[in-house]
Tab-separated table of C-alpha atoms in Angstrom:
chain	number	residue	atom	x	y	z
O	1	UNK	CA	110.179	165.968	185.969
O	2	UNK	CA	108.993	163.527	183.403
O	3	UNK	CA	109.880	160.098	184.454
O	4	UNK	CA	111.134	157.546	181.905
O	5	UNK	CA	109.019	155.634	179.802
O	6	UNK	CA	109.574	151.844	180.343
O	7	UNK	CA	109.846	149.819	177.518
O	8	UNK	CA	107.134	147.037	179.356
O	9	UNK	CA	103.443	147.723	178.863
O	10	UNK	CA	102.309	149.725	182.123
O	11	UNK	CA	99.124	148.314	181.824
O	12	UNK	CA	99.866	144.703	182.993
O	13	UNK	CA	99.257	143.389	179.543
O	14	UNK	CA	101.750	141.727	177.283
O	15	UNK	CA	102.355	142.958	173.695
O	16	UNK	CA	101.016	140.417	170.793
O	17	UNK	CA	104.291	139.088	170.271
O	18	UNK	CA	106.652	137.390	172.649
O	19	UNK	CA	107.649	137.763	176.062
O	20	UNK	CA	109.110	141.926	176.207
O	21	UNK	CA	107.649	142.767	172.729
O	22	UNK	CA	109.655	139.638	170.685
O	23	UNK	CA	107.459	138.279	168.231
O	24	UNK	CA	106.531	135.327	168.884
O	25	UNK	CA	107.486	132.816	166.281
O	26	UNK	CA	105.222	129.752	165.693
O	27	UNK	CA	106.637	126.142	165.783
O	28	UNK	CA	106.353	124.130	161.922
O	29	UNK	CA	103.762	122.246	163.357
O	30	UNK	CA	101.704	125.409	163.832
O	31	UNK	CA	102.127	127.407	161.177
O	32	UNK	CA	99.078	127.460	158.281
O	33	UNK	CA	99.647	125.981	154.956
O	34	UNK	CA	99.930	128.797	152.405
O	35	UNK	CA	96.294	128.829	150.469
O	36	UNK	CA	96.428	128.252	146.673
O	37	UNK	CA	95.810	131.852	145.847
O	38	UNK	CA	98.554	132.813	148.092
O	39	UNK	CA	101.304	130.777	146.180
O	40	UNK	CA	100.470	132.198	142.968
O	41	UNK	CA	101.085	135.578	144.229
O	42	UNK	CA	104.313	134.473	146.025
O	43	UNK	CA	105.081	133.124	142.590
O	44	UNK	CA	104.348	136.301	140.870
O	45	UNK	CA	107.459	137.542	138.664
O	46	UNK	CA	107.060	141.036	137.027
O	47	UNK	CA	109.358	140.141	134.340
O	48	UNK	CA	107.945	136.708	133.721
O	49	UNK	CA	104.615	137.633	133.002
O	50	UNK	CA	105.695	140.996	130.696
O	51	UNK	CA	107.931	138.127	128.718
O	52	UNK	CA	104.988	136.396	128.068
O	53	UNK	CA	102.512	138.720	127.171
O	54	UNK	CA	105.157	139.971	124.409
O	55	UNK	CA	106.452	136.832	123.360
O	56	UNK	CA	105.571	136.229	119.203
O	57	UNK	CA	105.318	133.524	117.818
O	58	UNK	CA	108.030	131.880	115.652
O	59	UNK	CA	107.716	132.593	112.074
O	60	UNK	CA	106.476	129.387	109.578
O	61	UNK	CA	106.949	129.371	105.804
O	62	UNK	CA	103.524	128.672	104.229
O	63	UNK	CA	105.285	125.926	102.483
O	64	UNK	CA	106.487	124.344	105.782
O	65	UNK	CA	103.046	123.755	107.422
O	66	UNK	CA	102.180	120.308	108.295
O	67	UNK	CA	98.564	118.641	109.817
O	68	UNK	CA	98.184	119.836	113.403
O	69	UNK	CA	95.691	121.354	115.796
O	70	UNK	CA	96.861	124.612	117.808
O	71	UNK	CA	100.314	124.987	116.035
O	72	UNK	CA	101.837	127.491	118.367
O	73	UNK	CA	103.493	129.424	114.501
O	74	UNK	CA	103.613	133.030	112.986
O	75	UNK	CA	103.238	133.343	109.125
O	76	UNK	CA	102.746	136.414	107.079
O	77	UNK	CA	101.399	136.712	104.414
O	78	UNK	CA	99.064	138.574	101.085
O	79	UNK	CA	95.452	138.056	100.515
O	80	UNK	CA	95.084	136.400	97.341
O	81	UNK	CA	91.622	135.632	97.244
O	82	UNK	CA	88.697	136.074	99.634
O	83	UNK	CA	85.333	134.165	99.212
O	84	UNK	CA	81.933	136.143	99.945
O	85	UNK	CA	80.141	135.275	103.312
O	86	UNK	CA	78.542	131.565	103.011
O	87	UNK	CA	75.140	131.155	105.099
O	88	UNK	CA	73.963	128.151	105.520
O	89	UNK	CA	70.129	127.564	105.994
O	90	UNK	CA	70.375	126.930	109.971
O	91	UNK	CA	72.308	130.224	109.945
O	92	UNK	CA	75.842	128.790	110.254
O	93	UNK	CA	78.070	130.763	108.572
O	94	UNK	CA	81.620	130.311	107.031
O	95	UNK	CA	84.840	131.984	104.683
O	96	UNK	CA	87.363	131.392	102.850
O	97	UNK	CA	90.810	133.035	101.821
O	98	UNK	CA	94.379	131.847	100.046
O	99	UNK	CA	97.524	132.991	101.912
O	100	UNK	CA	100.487	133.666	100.104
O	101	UNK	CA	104.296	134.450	101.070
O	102	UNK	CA	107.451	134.036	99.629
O	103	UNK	CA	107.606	130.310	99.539
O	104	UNK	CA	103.893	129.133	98.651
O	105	UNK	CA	100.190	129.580	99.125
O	106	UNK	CA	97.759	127.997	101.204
O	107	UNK	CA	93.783	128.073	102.169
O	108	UNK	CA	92.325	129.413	105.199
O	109	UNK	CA	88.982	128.728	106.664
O	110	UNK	CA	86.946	130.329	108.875
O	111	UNK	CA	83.958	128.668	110.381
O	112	UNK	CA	80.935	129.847	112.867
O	113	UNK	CA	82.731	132.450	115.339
O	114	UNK	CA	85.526	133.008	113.087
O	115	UNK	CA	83.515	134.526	110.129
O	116	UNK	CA	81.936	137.057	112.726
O	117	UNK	CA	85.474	137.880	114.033
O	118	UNK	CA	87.610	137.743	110.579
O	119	UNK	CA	85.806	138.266	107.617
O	120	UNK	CA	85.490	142.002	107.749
O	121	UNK	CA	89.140	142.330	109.053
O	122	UNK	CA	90.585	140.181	106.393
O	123	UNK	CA	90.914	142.180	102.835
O	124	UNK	CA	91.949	141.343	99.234
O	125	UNK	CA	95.303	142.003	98.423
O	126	UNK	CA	96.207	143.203	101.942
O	127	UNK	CA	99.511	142.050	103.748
O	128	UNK	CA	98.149	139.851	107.358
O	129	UNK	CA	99.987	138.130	110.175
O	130	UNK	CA	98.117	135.337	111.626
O	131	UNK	CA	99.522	133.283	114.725
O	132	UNK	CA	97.813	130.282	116.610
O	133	UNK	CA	95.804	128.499	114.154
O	134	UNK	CA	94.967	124.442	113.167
O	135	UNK	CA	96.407	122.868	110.045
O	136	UNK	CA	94.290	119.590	107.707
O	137	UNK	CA	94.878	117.734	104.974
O	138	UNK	CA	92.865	119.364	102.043
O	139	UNK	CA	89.423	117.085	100.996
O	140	UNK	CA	89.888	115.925	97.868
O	141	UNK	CA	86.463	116.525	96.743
O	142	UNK	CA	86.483	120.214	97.119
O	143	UNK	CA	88.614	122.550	94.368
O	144	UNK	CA	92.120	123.419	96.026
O	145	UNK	CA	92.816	126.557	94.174
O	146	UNK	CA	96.850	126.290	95.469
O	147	UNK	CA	98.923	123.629	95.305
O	148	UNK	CA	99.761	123.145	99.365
O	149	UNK	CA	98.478	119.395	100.897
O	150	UNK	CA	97.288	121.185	104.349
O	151	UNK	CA	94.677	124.111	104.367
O	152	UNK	CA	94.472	125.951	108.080
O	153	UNK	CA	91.364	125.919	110.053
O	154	UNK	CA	91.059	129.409	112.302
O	155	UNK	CA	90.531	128.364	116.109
O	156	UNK	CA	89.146	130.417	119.001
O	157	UNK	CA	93.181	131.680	119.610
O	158	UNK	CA	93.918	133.022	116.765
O	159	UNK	CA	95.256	136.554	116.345
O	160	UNK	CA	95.684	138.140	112.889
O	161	UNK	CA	97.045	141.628	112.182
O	162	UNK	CA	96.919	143.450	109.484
O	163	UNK	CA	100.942	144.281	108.342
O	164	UNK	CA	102.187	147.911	107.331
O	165	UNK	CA	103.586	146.559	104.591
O	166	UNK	CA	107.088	149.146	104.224
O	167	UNK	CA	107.745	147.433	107.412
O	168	UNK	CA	106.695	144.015	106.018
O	169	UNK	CA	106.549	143.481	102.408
O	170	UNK	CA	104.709	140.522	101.191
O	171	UNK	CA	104.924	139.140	97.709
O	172	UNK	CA	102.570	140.753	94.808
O	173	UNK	CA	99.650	138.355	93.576
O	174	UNK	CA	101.157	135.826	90.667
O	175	UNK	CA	99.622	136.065	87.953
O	176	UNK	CA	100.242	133.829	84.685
O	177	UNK	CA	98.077	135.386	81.955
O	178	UNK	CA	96.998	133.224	78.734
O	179	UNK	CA	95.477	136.037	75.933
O	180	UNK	CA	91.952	134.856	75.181
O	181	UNK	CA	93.225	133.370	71.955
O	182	UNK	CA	95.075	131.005	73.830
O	183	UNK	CA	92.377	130.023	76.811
O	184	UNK	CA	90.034	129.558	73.424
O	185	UNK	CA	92.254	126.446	72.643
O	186	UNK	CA	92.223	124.939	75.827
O	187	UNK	CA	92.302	120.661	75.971
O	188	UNK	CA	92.170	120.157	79.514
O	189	UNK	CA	90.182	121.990	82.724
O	190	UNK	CA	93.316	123.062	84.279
O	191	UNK	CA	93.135	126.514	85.621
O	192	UNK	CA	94.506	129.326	83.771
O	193	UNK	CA	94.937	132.923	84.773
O	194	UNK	CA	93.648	135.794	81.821
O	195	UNK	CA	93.207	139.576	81.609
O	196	UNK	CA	90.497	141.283	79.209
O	197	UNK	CA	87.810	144.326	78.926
O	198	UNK	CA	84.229	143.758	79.446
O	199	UNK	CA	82.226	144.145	76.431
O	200	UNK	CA	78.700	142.197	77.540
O	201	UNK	CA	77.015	141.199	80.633
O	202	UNK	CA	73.713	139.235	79.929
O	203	UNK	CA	71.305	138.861	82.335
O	204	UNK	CA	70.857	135.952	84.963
O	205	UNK	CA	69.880	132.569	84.380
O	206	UNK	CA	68.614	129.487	86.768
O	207	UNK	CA	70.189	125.992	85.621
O	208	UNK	CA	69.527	123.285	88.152
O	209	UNK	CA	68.038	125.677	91.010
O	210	UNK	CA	71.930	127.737	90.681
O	211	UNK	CA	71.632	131.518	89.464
O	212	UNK	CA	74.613	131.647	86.805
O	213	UNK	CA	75.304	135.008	84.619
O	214	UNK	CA	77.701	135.445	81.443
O	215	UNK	CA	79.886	137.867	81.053
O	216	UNK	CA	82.326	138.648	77.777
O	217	UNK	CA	85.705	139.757	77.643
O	218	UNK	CA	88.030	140.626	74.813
O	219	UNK	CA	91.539	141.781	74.746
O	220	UNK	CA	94.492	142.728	72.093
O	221	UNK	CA	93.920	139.359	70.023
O	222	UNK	CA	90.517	140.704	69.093
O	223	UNK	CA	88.454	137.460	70.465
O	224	UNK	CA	86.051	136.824	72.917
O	225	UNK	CA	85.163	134.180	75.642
O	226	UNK	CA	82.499	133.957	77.374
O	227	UNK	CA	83.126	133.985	81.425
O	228	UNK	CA	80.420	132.633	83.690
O	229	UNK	CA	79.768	133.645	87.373
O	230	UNK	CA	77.059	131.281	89.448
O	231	UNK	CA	75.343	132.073	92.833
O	232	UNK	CA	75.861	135.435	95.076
O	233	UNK	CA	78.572	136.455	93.254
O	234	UNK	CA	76.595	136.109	89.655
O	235	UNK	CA	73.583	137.968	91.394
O	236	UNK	CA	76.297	140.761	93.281
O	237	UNK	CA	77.754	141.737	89.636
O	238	UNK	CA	77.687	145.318	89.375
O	239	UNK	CA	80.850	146.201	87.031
O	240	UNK	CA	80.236	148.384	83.999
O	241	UNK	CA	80.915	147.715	80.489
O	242	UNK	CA	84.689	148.311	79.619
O	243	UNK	CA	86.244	147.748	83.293
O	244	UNK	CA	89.422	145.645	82.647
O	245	UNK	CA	88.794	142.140	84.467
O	246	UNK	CA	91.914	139.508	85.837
O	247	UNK	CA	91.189	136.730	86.592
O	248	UNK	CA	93.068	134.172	88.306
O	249	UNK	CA	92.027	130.174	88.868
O	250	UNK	CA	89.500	130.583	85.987
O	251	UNK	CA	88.318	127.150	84.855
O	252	UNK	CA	88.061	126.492	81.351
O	253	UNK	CA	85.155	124.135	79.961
O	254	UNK	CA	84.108	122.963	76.470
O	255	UNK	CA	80.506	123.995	76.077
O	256	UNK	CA	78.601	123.390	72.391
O	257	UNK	CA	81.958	123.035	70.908
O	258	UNK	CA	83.125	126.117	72.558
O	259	UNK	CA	85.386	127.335	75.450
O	260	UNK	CA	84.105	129.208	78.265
O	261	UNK	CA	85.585	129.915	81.787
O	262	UNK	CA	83.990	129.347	84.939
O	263	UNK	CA	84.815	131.266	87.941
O	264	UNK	CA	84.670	128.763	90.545
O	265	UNK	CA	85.234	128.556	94.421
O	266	UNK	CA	88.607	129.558	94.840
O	267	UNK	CA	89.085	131.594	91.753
O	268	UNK	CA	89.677	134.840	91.305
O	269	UNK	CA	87.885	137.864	89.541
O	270	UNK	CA	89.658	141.123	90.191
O	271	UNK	CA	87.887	144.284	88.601
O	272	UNK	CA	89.801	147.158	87.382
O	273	UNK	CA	93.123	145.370	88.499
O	274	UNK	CA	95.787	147.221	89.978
O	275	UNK	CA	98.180	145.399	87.655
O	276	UNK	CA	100.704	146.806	84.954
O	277	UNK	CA	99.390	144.654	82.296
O	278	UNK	CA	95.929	145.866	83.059
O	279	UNK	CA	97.119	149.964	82.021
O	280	UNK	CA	98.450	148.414	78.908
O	281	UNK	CA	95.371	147.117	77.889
O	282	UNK	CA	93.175	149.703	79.082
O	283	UNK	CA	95.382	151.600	76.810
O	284	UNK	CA	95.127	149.631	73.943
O	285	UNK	CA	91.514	149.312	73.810
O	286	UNK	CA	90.841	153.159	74.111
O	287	UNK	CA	92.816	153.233	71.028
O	288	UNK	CA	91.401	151.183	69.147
O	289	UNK	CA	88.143	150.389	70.163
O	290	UNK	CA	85.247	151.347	67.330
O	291	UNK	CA	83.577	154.575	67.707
């Protein structure tokens, strides 16, 4: 006959709680103060942190952006110009690349880290978001190829993605073509934007310890203009003859009496141009181009 268990320890020795197995319960004065890693997971919310992690940033017109470091914004935007890789002698590197949506255009730069992390992500005439970034007033002795007071300055937190763009459509690339005939008369050094076929490409040339090489372009009004490239990109210049050439931010200058246009920081030279206008010359000039 099995006897009944007690509920008391048999052995004499009392449970780790209370008197008859009731926890004991310390007084306030003895129990531990929680330890700093132990109130952050008592403050640990599931939904808090998910929010978070998802939240976006709230979406700035490029025409809206004001001077300020780590502006908390979203804007999205086209790529209408990228600058080639600058290396500076100690090995510091930097970028450049105009913005564009629906209400303006703006300058971003990308120094040191950011040219490692960017500049092979970012593309020409691609459609971008890019949140967390710093905003400056625009040096007035640099070229500002848009018209915006503030130029942004990538930081260490900022994320850009490139945009599916039948999800996001951006704006195309403005262009506001001048025929040659018309950049030939040219007063001032205002840029212009023009669209022709290359006919020549001479060779390079050093003036003042700068590589610079001329090209030519013509178009329907049967004139030329010379167009000069300096530095990397005059010594990366691989088009062939005929390619139809846009160019946007071109910088005319009166040279022995004569207009040329210099492509510039900032300015844009777009080979075999995905642009309507460009077909219609490329049409034109197979026509009627000499034999």
């Amino acid at each position: 006959m099995y006897e009944e268990q007690s509920d008391m320890d048999t052995s004499g020795s009392q449970p780790s709680g209370g008197e008859f197995g009731t926890p004991k319960t310390n007084s306030p004065e003895s129990r531990p103060t929680p330890s700093s890693s132990m109130k952050r997971k008592l403050d640990f919310n599931f939904w808090s942190i998910t929010s978070e992690k998802t939240q976006k940033f709230e979406k700035l017109n490029i025409v809206d952006i004001k001077q300020g470091k780590g502006l908390k914004n979203t804007i999205f935007f086209r790529v209408t110009f990228k600058s080639l890789k600058i290396v500076g002698k100690n090995g510091y590197q930097m970028f450049k690349f105009n913005a564009l949506d629906e209400s303006g255009e703006i300058a971003v730069l990308g120094y040191a880290d950011a040219t490692g992390k960017w500049f092979d992500i970012i593309k020409f005439n691609k459609a971008f978001s890019l949140e967390h970034f710093d905003a400056k007033e625009v040096n007035p002795n640099y070229r500002n190829s848009t018209s915006h007071e503030c130029e942004i300055v990538l930081n260490n937190s900022s994320i850009i993605t490139e945009l599916n763009e039948d999800e996001n459509p951006q704006p195309a690339i403005p262009f506001n073509f001048l025929n040659i005939e018309e950049v030939l008369k040219k007063a001032d050094k205002s840029p212009i934007d023009t669209l022709g076929i290359l006919v020549n490409v001479w060779g390079l040339e050093t003036v003042k310890d700068t590589v610079k090489r001329d090209l030519a372009l013509t178009d329907q009004t049967k004139q030329s203009i010379v167009v000069t490239l300096w530095g990397k990109q005059a010594e990366e210049f691989e088009e062939k003859i005929f390619t139809v050439i846009a160019i946007r931010n071109g910088y005319p200058l009166s040279f022995m009496g004569s207009c040329t246009l210099n492509i510039f920081s900032g300015s844009l030279l777009w080979a075999k141009a995905d642009l309507y206008e460009a077909e219609e010359l490329k049409q034109w000039f197979n026509e009627n181009k000499p034999e």
